[in-house]
PDB file of C-alpha atoms and ligand atoms in Angstrom:
ATOM      1  CA  UNK R 158      48.619 105.585   8.983  1.00 85.00           C
ATOM      2  CA  UNK R 159      51.308 106.001   6.379  1.00 87.00           C
ATOM      3  CA  UNK R 160      51.671 105.101   2.712  1.00 87.00           C
ATOM      4  CA  UNK R 161      55.069 105.383   1.045  1.00 87.00           C
ATOM      5  CA  UNK R 162      53.630 105.713  -2.466  1.00 85.00           C
ATOM      6  CA  UNK R 163      56.366 105.427  -5.077  1.00 81.00           C
ATOM      7  CA  UNK R 164      59.038 107.505  -3.426  1.00 84.00           C
ATOM      8  CA  UNK R 165      58.189 108.048   0.244  1.00 90.00           C
ATOM      9  CA  UNK R 166      60.602 107.286   3.068  1.00 90.00           C
ATOM     10  CA  UNK R 167      60.071 106.927   6.799  1.00 92.00           C
ATOM     11  CA  UNK R 168      63.355 107.753   8.504  1.00 93.00           C
ATOM     12  CA  UNK R 169      64.301 107.537  12.170  1.00 93.00           C
ATOM     13  CA  UNK R 170      67.017 110.142  12.615  1.00 92.00           C
ATOM     14  CA  UNK R 171      68.747 112.228  15.202  1.00 93.00           C
ATOM     15  CA  UNK R 172      66.673 115.335  15.757  1.00 92.00           C
ATOM     16  CA  UNK R 173      69.650 117.625  15.126  1.00 92.00           C
ATOM     17  CA  UNK R 174      70.110 116.414  11.535  1.00 92.00           C
ATOM     18  CA  UNK R 175      68.958 119.239   9.228  1.00 94.00           C
ATOM     19  CA  UNK R 176      65.588 118.893   7.506  1.00 93.00           C
ATOM     20  CA  UNK R 177      65.631 117.120   4.155  1.00 91.00           C
ATOM     21  CA  UNK R 178      64.493 119.129   1.156  1.00 93.00           C
ATOM     22  CA  UNK R 179      61.375 116.957   0.753  1.00 93.00           C
ATOM     23  CA  UNK R 180      60.542 116.562   4.457  1.00 95.00           C
ATOM     24  CA  UNK R 181      56.721 116.549   4.703  1.00 95.00           C
ATOM     25  CA  UNK R 182      55.917 115.364   8.236  1.00 95.00           C
ATOM     26  CA  UNK R 183      58.069 115.334  11.358  1.00 95.00           C
ATOM     27  CA  UNK R 184      57.034 113.373  14.449  1.00 94.00           C
ATOM     28  CA  UNK R 185      58.978 113.959  17.639  1.00 93.00           C
ATOM     29  CA  UNK R 186      60.091 110.752  19.375  1.00 92.00           C
ATOM     30  CA  UNK R 187      61.937 110.353  22.661  1.00 90.00           C
ATOM     31  CA  UNK R 188      65.348 112.034  22.424  1.00 87.00           C
ATOM     32  CA  UNK R 189      67.570 111.893  20.498  1.00 92.00           C
ATOM     33  CA  UNK R 190      65.498 110.773  17.500  1.00 93.00           C
ATOM     34  CA  UNK R 191      62.583 111.920  15.441  1.00 95.00           C
ATOM     35  CA  UNK R 192      60.543 110.163  12.757  1.00 95.00           C
ATOM     36  CA  UNK R 193      60.457 111.861   9.383  1.00 95.00           C
ATOM     37  CA  UNK R 194      58.244 111.291   6.383  1.00 96.00           C
ATOM     38  CA  UNK R 195      60.215 112.398   3.339  1.00 94.00           C
ATOM     39  CA  UNK R 196      58.593 112.217  -0.087  1.00 93.00           C
ATOM     40  CA  UNK R 197      59.959 113.656  -3.286  1.00 89.00           C
ATOM     41  CA  UNK R 198      56.921 113.013  -5.449  1.00 86.00           C
ATOM     42  CA  UNK R 199      53.965 113.138  -3.022  1.00 82.00           C
ATOM     43  CA  UNK R 200      52.246 109.910  -4.081  1.00 87.00           C
ATOM     44  CA  UNK R 201      52.384 108.788  -0.466  1.00 89.00           C
ATOM     45  CA  UNK R 202      51.080 110.406   2.674  1.00 90.00           C
ATOM     46  CA  UNK R 203      50.533 110.311   6.434  1.00 90.00           C
ATOM     47  CA  UNK R 204      47.035 110.412   7.885  1.00 85.00           C
ATOM     48  CA  UNK R 205      45.489 110.368  11.340  1.00 83.00           C
ATOM     49  CA  UNK R 206      42.676 107.843  11.528  1.00 78.00           C
ATOM     50  CA  UNK R 207      40.185 107.687  14.396  1.00 75.00           C
ATOM     51  CA  UNK R 208      39.800 104.414  16.251  1.00 69.00           C
ATOM     52  CA  UNK R 209      43.007 103.785  18.174  1.00 65.00           C
ATOM     53  CA  UNK R 210      43.908 100.102  18.024  1.00 64.00           C
ATOM     54  CA  UNK R 211      41.090  99.305  15.590  1.00 72.00           C
ATOM     55  CA  UNK R 212      42.090  98.718  12.006  1.00 75.00           C
ATOM     56  CA  UNK R 213      41.427 102.036  10.255  1.00 76.00           C
ATOM     57  CA  UNK R 214      38.475 101.792   7.877  1.00 78.00           C
ATOM     58  CA  UNK R 215      40.664 103.184   5.098  1.00 75.00           C
ATOM     59  CA  UNK R 216      42.767  99.997   5.097  1.00 82.00           C
ATOM     60  CA  UNK R 217      40.229  97.433   6.338  1.00 83.00           C
ATOM     61  CA  UNK R 218      39.772  95.991   2.824  1.00 87.00           C
ATOM     62  CA  UNK R 219      43.496  95.289   2.414  1.00 91.00           C
ATOM     63  CA  UNK R 220      44.174  91.562   2.628  1.00 94.00           C
ATOM     64  CA  UNK R 221      46.874  90.048   4.834  1.00 94.00           C
ATOM     65  CA  UNK R 222      50.325  89.552   3.376  1.00 94.00           C
ATOM     66  CA  UNK R 223      51.830  86.054   3.012  1.00 94.00           C
ATOM     67  CA  UNK R 224      54.171  86.581   5.966  1.00 95.00           C
ATOM     68  CA  UNK R 225      51.349  87.336   8.401  1.00 94.00           C
ATOM     69  CA  UNK R 226      50.820  84.435  10.850  1.00 93.00           C
ATOM     70  CA  UNK R 227      47.059  84.767  10.253  1.00 94.00           C
ATOM     71  CA  UNK R 228      47.439  84.514   6.448  1.00 95.00           C
ATOM     72  CA  UNK R 229      44.790  82.043   5.264  1.00 96.00           C
ATOM     73  CA  UNK R 230      46.445  80.323   2.332  1.00 96.00           C
ATOM     74  CA  UNK R 231      43.489  78.027   1.590  1.00 97.00           C
ATOM     75  CA  UNK R 232      41.159  81.019   1.308  1.00 97.00           C
ATOM     76  CA  UNK R 233      43.563  82.934  -0.946  1.00 97.00           C
ATOM     77  CA  UNK R 234      44.099  79.899  -3.205  1.00 98.00           C
ATOM     78  CA  UNK R 235      40.313  79.489  -3.484  1.00 98.00           C
ATOM     79  CA  UNK R 236      39.829  83.158  -4.284  1.00 97.00           C
ATOM     80  CA  UNK R 237      42.511  83.124  -6.992  1.00 98.00           C
ATOM     81  CA  UNK R 238      41.019  79.981  -8.540  1.00 98.00           C
ATOM     82  CA  UNK R 239      37.592  81.604  -8.786  1.00 98.00           C
ATOM     83  CA  UNK R 240      38.900  84.448 -10.915  1.00 98.00           C
ATOM     84  CA  UNK R 241      39.411  84.645 -14.660  1.00 98.00           C
ATOM     85  CA  UNK R 242      42.049  87.366 -14.193  1.00 97.00           C
ATOM     86  CA  UNK R 243      45.695  86.596 -14.842  1.00 97.00           C
ATOM     87  CA  UNK R 244      47.560  85.320 -11.808  1.00 98.00           C
ATOM     88  CA  UNK R 245      50.028  88.210 -11.782  1.00 98.00           C
ATOM     89  CA  UNK R 246      47.192  90.733 -11.724  1.00 97.00           C
ATOM     90  CA  UNK R 247      45.685  88.806  -8.787  1.00 98.00           C
ATOM     91  CA  UNK R 248      49.000  88.749  -6.905  1.00 98.00           C
ATOM     92  CA  UNK R 249      49.161  92.546  -7.233  1.00 97.00           C
ATOM     93  CA  UNK R 250      45.546  93.019  -6.113  1.00 96.00           C
ATOM     94  CA  UNK R 251      45.859  94.163  -2.499  1.00 94.00           C
ATOM     95  CA  UNK R 252      42.337  92.948  -1.756  1.00 95.00           C
ATOM     96  CA  UNK R 253      43.404  89.377  -2.577  1.00 97.00           C
ATOM     97  CA  UNK R 254      46.869  89.320  -1.009  1.00 97.00           C
ATOM     98  CA  UNK R 255      48.961  92.305   0.045  1.00 95.00           C
ATOM     99  CA  UNK R 256      52.650  93.032   0.078  1.00 91.00           C
ATOM    100  CA  UNK R 257      53.521  91.562  -3.317  1.00 94.00           C
ATOM    101  CA  UNK R 258      54.651  94.215  -5.779  1.00 91.00           C
ATOM    102  CA  UNK R 259      55.686  94.015  -9.411  1.00 93.00           C
ATOM    103  CA  UNK R 260      59.227  92.825  -8.697  1.00 93.00           C
ATOM    104  CA  UNK R 261      58.339  90.073  -6.219  1.00 94.00           C
ATOM    105  CA  UNK R 262      55.392  88.902  -8.344  1.00 97.00           C
ATOM    106  CA  UNK R 263      57.769  88.338 -11.279  1.00 97.00           C
ATOM    107  CA  UNK R 264      60.264  86.560  -9.025  1.00 97.00           C
ATOM    108  CA  UNK R 265      57.592  84.307  -7.487  1.00 97.00           C
ATOM    109  CA  UNK R 266      56.124  83.389 -10.883  1.00 98.00           C
ATOM    110  CA  UNK R 267      59.570  82.638 -12.290  1.00 98.00           C
ATOM    111  CA  UNK R 268      60.384  80.478  -9.270  1.00 97.00           C
ATOM    112  CA  UNK R 269      57.090  78.563  -9.498  1.00 97.00           C
ATOM    113  CA  UNK R 270      57.374  78.347 -13.318  1.00 97.00           C
ATOM    114  CA  UNK R 271      53.950  79.863 -13.918  1.00 97.00           C
ATOM    115  CA  UNK R 272      53.156  82.431 -16.640  1.00 97.00           C
ATOM    116  CA  UNK R 273      51.684  85.625 -15.171  1.00 97.00           C
ATOM    117  CA  UNK R 274      48.923  85.855 -17.787  1.00 96.00           C
ATOM    118  CA  UNK R 275      47.447  82.468 -16.950  1.00 97.00           C
ATOM    119  CA  UNK R 276      43.913  82.937 -15.569  1.00 97.00           C
ATOM    120  CA  UNK R 277      43.494  82.000 -11.921  1.00 97.00           C
ATOM    121  CA  UNK R 278      40.659  79.624 -12.748  1.00 97.00           C
ATOM    122  CA  UNK R 279      42.894  77.718 -15.179  1.00 96.00           C
ATOM    123  CA  UNK R 280      45.668  76.943 -12.685  1.00 97.00           C
ATOM    124  CA  UNK R 281      45.728  73.856 -10.475  1.00 96.00           C
ATOM    125  CA  UNK R 282      45.527  74.620  -6.764  1.00 97.00           C
ATOM    126  CA  UNK R 283      48.908  72.972  -6.166  1.00 97.00           C
ATOM    127  CA  UNK R 284      50.440  75.436  -8.651  1.00 97.00           C
ATOM    128  CA  UNK R 285      48.741  78.451  -7.038  1.00 97.00           C
ATOM    129  CA  UNK R 286      50.102  77.205  -3.730  1.00 97.00           C
ATOM    130  CA  UNK R 287      53.614  76.983  -5.213  1.00 97.00           C
ATOM    131  CA  UNK R 288      53.328  80.586  -6.415  1.00 98.00           C
ATOM    132  CA  UNK R 289      52.307  81.786  -2.939  1.00 97.00           C
ATOM    133  CA  UNK R 290      55.080  79.768  -1.317  1.00 97.00           C
ATOM    134  CA  UNK R 291      57.566  81.231  -3.787  1.00 97.00           C
ATOM    135  CA  UNK R 292      56.286  84.744  -3.033  1.00 96.00           C
ATOM    136  CA  UNK R 293      56.780  84.131   0.683  1.00 96.00           C
ATOM    137  CA  UNK R 294      60.274  82.726   0.107  1.00 95.00           C
ATOM    138  CA  UNK R 295      61.380  85.600  -2.113  1.00 94.00           C
ATOM    139  CA  UNK R 296      60.017  88.186   0.342  1.00 93.00           C
ATOM    140  CA  UNK R 297      61.854  86.541   3.261  1.00 93.00           C
ATOM    141  CA  UNK R 298      65.078  86.411   1.242  1.00 92.00           C
ATOM    142  CA  UNK R 299      64.653  90.031   0.141  1.00 89.00           C
ATOM    143  CA  UNK R 300      63.962  91.229   3.692  1.00 87.00           C
ATOM    144  CA  UNK R 301      67.155  89.549   4.856  1.00 86.00           C
ATOM    145  CA  UNK R 302      69.049  91.701   2.349  1.00 83.00           C
ATOM    146  CA  UNK R 303      67.188  94.904   3.156  1.00 77.00           C
ATOM    147  CA  UNK R 304      64.853  94.763   0.142  1.00 78.00           C
ATOM    148  CA  UNK R 305      65.388  95.813  -3.462  1.00 75.00           C
ATOM    149  CA  UNK R 306      66.754  99.328  -3.964  1.00 72.00           C
ATOM    150  CA  UNK R 307      66.920 100.362  -7.594  1.00 68.00           C
ATOM    151  CA  UNK R 308      67.607 103.945  -6.659  1.00 67.00           C
ATOM    152  CA  UNK R 309      68.436 106.038  -3.609  1.00 68.00           C
ATOM    153  CA  UNK R 310      64.759 106.465  -2.671  1.00 70.00           C
ATOM    154  CA  UNK R 311      64.257 102.868  -1.534  1.00 72.00           C
ATOM    155  CA  UNK R 312      65.778 102.758   1.926  1.00 76.00           C
ATOM    156  CA  UNK R 313      64.964 101.468   5.391  1.00 79.00           C
ATOM    157  CA  UNK R 314      64.303 103.685   8.432  1.00 79.00           C
ATOM    158  CA  UNK R 315      68.036 104.068   8.932  1.00 78.00           C
ATOM    159  CA  UNK R 316      68.419 105.327   5.361  1.00 78.00           C
ATOM    160  CA  UNK R 317      70.234 102.181   4.164  1.00 80.00           C
ATOM    161  CA  UNK R 318      69.689 100.592   0.754  1.00 78.00           C
ATOM    162  CA  UNK R 319      68.828  96.931   0.235  1.00 79.00           C
ATOM    163  CA  UNK R 320      70.855  94.561  -1.905  1.00 74.00           C
ATOM    164  CA  UNK R 321      68.302  92.068  -3.161  1.00 78.00           C
ATOM    165  CA  UNK R 322      68.544  93.293  -6.753  1.00 79.00           C
ATOM    166  CA  UNK R 323      71.732  91.240  -6.991  1.00 79.00           C
ATOM    167  CA  UNK R 324      69.638  88.136  -6.342  1.00 85.00           C
ATOM    168  CA  UNK R 325      66.825  88.823  -8.805  1.00 91.00           C
ATOM    169  CA  UNK R 326      66.240  85.921 -11.218  1.00 94.00           C
ATOM    170  CA  UNK R 327      63.722  87.515 -13.595  1.00 95.00           C
ATOM    171  CA  UNK R 328      62.903  91.147 -12.902  1.00 94.00           C
ATOM    172  CA  UNK R 329      64.989  93.598 -14.931  1.00 92.00           C
ATOM    173  CA  UNK R 330      66.913  90.814 -16.701  1.00 94.00           C
ATOM    174  CA  UNK R 331      65.550  91.093 -20.256  1.00 96.00           C
ATOM    175  CA  UNK R 332      67.812  89.252 -22.715  1.00 97.00           C
ATOM    176  CA  UNK R 333      69.893  87.640 -19.978  1.00 97.00           C
ATOM    177  CA  UNK R 334      69.932  83.838 -19.637  1.00 97.00           C
ATOM    178  CA  UNK R 335      67.418  82.116 -17.359  1.00 97.00           C
ATOM    179  CA  UNK R 336      69.497  80.567 -14.573  1.00 97.00           C
ATOM    180  CA  UNK R 337      67.374  77.395 -14.797  1.00 97.00           C
ATOM    181  CA  UNK R 338      67.266  76.665 -18.540  1.00 97.00           C
ATOM    182  CA  UNK R 339      69.565  79.188 -20.219  1.00 97.00           C
ATOM    183  CA  UNK R 340      66.873  80.734 -22.448  1.00 98.00           C
ATOM    184  CA  UNK R 341      66.872  84.500 -22.886  1.00 98.00           C
ATOM    185  CA  UNK R 342      64.422  86.163 -20.490  1.00 97.00           C
ATOM    186  CA  UNK R 343      61.825  88.415 -22.090  1.00 97.00           C
ATOM    187  CA  UNK R 344      60.016  91.570 -21.104  1.00 97.00           C
ATOM    188  CA  UNK R 345      56.343  92.270 -21.827  1.00 96.00           C
ATOM    189  CA  UNK R 346      54.082  95.260 -21.206  1.00 94.00           C
ATOM    190  CA  UNK R 347      51.971  94.867 -18.084  1.00 93.00           C
ATOM    191  CA  UNK R 348      49.588  97.524 -16.715  1.00 89.00           C
ATOM    192  CA  UNK R 349      51.865 100.478 -17.629  1.00 88.00           C
ATOM    193  CA  UNK R 350      54.782  98.515 -16.239  1.00 91.00           C
ATOM    194  CA  UNK R 351      56.811  95.522 -17.356  1.00 95.00           C
ATOM    195  CA  UNK R 352      56.766  91.824 -16.698  1.00 97.00           C
ATOM    196  CA  UNK R 353      59.903  89.728 -16.982  1.00 97.00           C
ATOM    197  CA  UNK R 354      59.721  85.969 -17.431  1.00 98.00           C
ATOM    198  CA  UNK R 355      61.300  82.928 -19.047  1.00 98.00           C
ATOM    199  CA  UNK R 356      59.449  81.980 -22.247  1.00 97.00           C
ATOM    200  CA  UNK R 357      60.486  78.335 -21.836  1.00 97.00           C
ATOM    201  CA  UNK R 358      60.066  77.678 -18.087  1.00 97.00           C
ATOM    202  CA  UNK R 359      56.890  79.745 -17.856  1.00 97.00           C
ATOM    203  CA  UNK R 360      54.567  78.576 -20.617  1.00 92.00           C
ATOM    204  CA  UNK R 361      51.423  80.569 -21.211  1.00 87.00           C
ATOM    205  CA  UNK R 362      49.438  77.594 -22.638  1.00 74.00           C
TER     206      UNK R 362
HETATM  207 ZN1  LIG F1292      63.970  79.139 -18.069  1.00 52.42          ZN
END
């Protein structure tokens, strides 16, 4: 079981490549490669969990992500609509739906034109569904471009950066025009991080 934390990398590399400075775990694969867990800041980790093919108990509470074929959209919509928490907070709650981080939550909410602070129980189910569909769409588009790499730490197993930041509509674009309505996008504090949204397309109400 592995968790990348904020800065971890899993790299498949030729075994004769010298060890990285922050190499923490090295797993030997069939020649010529090995699998390396490299982590500069140690928020991530690699564990051995008993149970073989069973889902490890440590991750059993984590919900499916929207790209999983078994993702139960009706159940997730119902769960979101039972909660008085803001929809963005719910999107980031890995027990409700996994795989959506701060960047893709902002992109999905911008795309669906929903304000992230709106309580789940105050949003129509069709709108919650549009948010989940938008999250799925943005994740598929981001995967096709290798993800979003704001710095050299965010790489795939071959060590390559992703290019999705060029396609971001909301995240990181404070003061820039909304591509839908032209209004200046704004940034707000959100759980020690930032939220980016369009104050016109995404009404808080
Ligand atoms: Zn707008």
